[in-house]
Short mmCIF file of C-alpha atoms and ligand atoms in Angstrom, two decimals:
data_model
loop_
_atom_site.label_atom_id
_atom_site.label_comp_id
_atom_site.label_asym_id
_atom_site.label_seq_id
_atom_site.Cartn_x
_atom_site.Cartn_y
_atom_site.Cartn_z
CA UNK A 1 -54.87 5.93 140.24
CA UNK A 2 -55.11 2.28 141.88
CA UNK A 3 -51.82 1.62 143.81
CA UNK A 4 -52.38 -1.57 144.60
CA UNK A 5 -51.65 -2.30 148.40
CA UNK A 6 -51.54 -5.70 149.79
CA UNK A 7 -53.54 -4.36 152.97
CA UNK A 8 -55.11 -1.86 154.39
CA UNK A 9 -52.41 -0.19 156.96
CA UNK A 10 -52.82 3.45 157.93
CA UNK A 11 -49.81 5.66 160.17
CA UNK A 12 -52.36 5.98 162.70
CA UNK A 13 -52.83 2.30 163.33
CA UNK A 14 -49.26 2.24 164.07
CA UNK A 15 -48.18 1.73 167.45
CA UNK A 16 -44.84 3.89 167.61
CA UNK A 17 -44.72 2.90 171.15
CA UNK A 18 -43.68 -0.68 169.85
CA UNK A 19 -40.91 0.93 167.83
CA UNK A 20 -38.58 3.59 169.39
CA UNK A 21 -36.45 3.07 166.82
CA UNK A 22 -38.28 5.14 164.75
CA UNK A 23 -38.28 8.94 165.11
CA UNK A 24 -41.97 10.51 165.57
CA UNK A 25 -40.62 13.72 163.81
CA UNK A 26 -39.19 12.18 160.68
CA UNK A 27 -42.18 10.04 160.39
CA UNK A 28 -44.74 12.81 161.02
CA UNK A 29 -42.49 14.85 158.50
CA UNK A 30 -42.69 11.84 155.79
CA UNK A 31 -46.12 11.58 155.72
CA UNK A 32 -47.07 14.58 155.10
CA UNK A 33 -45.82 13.79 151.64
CA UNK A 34 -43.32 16.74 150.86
CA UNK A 35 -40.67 14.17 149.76
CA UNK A 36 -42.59 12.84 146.86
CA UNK A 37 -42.84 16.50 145.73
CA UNK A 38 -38.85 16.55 145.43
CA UNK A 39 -38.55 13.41 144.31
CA UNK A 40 -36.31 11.54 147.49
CA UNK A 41 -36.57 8.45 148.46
CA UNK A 42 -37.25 6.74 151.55
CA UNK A 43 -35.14 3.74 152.98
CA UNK A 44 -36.62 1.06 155.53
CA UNK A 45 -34.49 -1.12 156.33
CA UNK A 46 -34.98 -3.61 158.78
CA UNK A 47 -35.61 -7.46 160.34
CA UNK A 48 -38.99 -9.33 159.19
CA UNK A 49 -41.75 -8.30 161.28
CA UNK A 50 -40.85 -4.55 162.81
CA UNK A 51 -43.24 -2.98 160.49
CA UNK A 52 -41.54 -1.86 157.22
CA UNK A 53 -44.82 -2.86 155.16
CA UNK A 54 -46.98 -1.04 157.15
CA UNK A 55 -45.04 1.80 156.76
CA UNK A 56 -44.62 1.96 153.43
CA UNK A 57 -48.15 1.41 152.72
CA UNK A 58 -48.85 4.03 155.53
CA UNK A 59 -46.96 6.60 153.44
CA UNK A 60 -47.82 5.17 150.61
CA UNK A 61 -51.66 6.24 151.28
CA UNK A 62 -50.67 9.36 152.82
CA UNK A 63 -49.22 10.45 149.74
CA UNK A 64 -51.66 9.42 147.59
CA UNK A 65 -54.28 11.46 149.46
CA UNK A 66 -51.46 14.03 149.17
CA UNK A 67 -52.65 13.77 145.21
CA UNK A 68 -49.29 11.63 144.16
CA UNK A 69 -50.03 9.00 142.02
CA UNK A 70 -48.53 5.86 144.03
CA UNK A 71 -47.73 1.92 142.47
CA UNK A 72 -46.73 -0.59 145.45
CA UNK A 73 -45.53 -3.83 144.25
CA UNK A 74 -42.95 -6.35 145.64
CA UNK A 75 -39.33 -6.46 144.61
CA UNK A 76 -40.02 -9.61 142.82
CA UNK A 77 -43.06 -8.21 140.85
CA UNK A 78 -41.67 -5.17 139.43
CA UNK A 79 -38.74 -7.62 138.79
CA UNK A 80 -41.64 -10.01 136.45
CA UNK A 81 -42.65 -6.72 134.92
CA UNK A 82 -39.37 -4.73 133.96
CA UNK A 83 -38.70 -8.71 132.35
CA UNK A 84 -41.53 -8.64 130.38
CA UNK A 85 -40.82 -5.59 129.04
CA UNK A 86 -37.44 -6.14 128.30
CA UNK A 87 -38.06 -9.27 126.46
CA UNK A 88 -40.47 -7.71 124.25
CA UNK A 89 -38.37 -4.78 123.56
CA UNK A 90 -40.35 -2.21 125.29
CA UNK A 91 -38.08 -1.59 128.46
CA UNK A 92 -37.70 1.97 127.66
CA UNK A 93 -41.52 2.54 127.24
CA UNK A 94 -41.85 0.70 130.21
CA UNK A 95 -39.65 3.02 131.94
CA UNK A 96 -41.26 6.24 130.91
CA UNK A 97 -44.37 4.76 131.74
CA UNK A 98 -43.54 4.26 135.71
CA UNK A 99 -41.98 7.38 135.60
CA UNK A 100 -45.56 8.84 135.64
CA UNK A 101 -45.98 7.48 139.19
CA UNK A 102 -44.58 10.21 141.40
CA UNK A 103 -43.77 7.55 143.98
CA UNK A 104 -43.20 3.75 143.54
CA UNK A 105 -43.08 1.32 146.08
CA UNK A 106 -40.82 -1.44 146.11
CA UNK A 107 -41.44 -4.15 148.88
CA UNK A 108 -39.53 -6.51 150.42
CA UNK A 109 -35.90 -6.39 148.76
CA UNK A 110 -33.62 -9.17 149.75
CA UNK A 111 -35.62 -12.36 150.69
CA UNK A 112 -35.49 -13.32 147.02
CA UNK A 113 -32.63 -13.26 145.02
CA UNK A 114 -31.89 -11.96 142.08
CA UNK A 115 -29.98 -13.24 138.89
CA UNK A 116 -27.50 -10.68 137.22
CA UNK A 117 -30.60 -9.26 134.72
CA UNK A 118 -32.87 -8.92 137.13
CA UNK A 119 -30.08 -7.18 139.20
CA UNK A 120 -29.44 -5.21 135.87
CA UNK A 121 -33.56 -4.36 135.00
CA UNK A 122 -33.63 -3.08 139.10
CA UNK A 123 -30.70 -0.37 138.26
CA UNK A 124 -31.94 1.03 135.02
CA UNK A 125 -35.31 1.31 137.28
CA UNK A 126 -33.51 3.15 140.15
CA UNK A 127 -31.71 4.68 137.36
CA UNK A 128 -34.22 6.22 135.38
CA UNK A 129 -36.20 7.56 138.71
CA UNK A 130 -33.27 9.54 139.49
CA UNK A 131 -33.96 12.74 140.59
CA UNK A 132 -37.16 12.72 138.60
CA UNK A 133 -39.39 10.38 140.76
CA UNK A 134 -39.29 8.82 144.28
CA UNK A 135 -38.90 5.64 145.53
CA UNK A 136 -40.12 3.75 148.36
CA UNK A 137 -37.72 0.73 149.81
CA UNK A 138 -38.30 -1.83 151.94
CA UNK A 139 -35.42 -4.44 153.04
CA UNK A 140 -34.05 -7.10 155.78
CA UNK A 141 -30.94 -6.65 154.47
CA UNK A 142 -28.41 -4.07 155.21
CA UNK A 143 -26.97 -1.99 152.63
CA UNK A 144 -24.21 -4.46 152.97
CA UNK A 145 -25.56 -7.37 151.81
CA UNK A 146 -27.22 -6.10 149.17
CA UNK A 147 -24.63 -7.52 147.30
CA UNK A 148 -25.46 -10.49 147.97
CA UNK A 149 -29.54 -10.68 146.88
CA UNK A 150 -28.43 -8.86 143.72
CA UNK A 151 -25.80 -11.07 142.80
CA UNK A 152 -23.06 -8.30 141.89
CA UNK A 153 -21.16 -6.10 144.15
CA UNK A 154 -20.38 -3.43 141.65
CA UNK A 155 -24.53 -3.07 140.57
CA UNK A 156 -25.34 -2.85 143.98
CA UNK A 157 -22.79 -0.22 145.46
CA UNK A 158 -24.07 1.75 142.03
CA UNK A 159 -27.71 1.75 142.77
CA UNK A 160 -27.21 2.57 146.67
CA UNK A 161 -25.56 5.29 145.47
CA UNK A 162 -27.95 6.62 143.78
CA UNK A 163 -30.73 5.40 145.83
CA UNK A 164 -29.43 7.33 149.08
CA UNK A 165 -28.09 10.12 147.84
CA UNK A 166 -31.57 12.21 148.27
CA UNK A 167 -33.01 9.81 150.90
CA UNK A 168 -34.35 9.47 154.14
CA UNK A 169 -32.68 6.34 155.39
CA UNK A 170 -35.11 4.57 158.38
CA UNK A 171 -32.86 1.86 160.13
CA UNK A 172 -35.49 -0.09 162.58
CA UNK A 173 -34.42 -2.01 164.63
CA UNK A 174 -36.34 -4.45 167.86
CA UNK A 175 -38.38 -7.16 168.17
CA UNK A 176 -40.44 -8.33 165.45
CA UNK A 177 -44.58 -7.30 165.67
CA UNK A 178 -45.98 -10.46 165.29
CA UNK A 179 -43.71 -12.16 167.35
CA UNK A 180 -44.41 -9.56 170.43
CA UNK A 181 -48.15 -10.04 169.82
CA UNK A 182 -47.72 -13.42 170.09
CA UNK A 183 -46.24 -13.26 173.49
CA UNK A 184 -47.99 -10.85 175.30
CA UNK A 185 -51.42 -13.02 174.41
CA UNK A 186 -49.35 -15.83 175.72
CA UNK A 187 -48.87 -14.14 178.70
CA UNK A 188 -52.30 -13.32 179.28
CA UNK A 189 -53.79 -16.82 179.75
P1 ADP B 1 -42.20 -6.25 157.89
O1 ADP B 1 -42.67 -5.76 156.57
O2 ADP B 1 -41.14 -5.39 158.51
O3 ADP B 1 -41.79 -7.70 157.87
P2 ADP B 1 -44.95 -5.82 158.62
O4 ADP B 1 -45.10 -4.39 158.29
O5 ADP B 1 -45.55 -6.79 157.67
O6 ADP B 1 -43.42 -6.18 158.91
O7 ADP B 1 -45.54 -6.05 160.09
C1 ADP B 1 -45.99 -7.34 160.52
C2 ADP B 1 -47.39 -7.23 161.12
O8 ADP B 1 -47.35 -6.48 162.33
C3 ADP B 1 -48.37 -6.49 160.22
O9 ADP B 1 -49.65 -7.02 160.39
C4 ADP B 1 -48.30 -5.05 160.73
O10 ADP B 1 -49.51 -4.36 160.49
C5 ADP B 1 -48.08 -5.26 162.21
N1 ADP B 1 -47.24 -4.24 162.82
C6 ADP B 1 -45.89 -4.15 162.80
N2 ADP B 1 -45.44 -3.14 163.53
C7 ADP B 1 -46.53 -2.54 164.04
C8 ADP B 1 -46.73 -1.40 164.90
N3 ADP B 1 -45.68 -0.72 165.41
N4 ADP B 1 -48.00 -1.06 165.21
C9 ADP B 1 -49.04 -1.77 164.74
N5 ADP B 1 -48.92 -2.85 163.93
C10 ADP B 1 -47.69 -3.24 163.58
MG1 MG B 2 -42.81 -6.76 154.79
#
């Protein structure tokens, strides 16, 4: 039942005040972890540093002590793992196997690229969750551009698609966390 966070981040720690941009009610209502139950997905979309990985691993934990199993991992490393499968002719297995994880997390789309078969592996993952399992998104880029990271226009507009069409889509927008920290301990010397 390990799911693998990079840190410990709770909801609570978070300082909404820092982000008005994000509505109290539709976060209260996420973590109470009713969405993973119906299998939607939730969107964060966002610049570096406004909190999208602290949010997802928020939720992430609040669903888990909800009792749904949860597996975080970067874009990039369930990227290295759906390519490992692949190669060794076990993408399906692979596949079936997530699927047991009521909710996935998926950090950090867009700052790495991705060739055409990586682009390919990510939609037979979205694919596959479809209505059956829920997915967790975190991205700089707007749906927009996700074009661009994935290298094909046609893939991308396809998994969107399918992404958003039982999703809660969180668009956050301000300054970035670290870089407000930053400033205000500047300011107090
Ligand atoms: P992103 O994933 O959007 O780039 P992070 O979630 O990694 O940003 O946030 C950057 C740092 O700032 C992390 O240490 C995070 O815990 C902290 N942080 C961001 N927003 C908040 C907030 N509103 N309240 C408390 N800590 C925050
Ligand atoms: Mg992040």
């Amino acid at each position: 039942r390990t799911a693998h966070f990079p840190a410990i981040k709770t909801i609570e720690d978070f300082n909404l005040d820092h982000l008005p941009s994000l509505r109290r009610d539709v976060l209260a209502h996420l973590a109470t972890g009713t969405f993973v139950a119906k299998a939607e997905n939730v969107i964060l979309l966002g610049p570096p540093g406004i909190g999208k990985t602290h949010l997802a691993i928020g939720l992430g934990v609040k669903a888990a002590h909800a009792g749904y199993s949860v597996l975080f991992d970067t874009a990039s490393n369930w990227i290295a793992r759906l390519s490992a499968a692949h190669q060794s002719g076990r993408l399906e297995a692979e596949l079936k196997k997530i699927r047991r994880y009521k909710l996935i997390i998926i950090d950090e789309v867009g700052y790495i690229p991705f060739d055409q078969d990586a682009a390919n592996l990510f939609f037979q993952l979205v694919a596959s969750r479809y209505e059956l399992g829920s997915i967790m998104v975190t991205s700089n880029l707007p749906f927009g551009r996700w074009g661009e990271t994935f290298s094909d226009d046609v893939v991308a507009a396809a998994m969107i698609d399918r992404l958003v069409h039982h999703a809660e889509v969180l668009t956050l927008t301000g300054d970035s966390y670290r870089t407000r920290q930053r400033r205000e301990l500047l300011a107090k010397e």
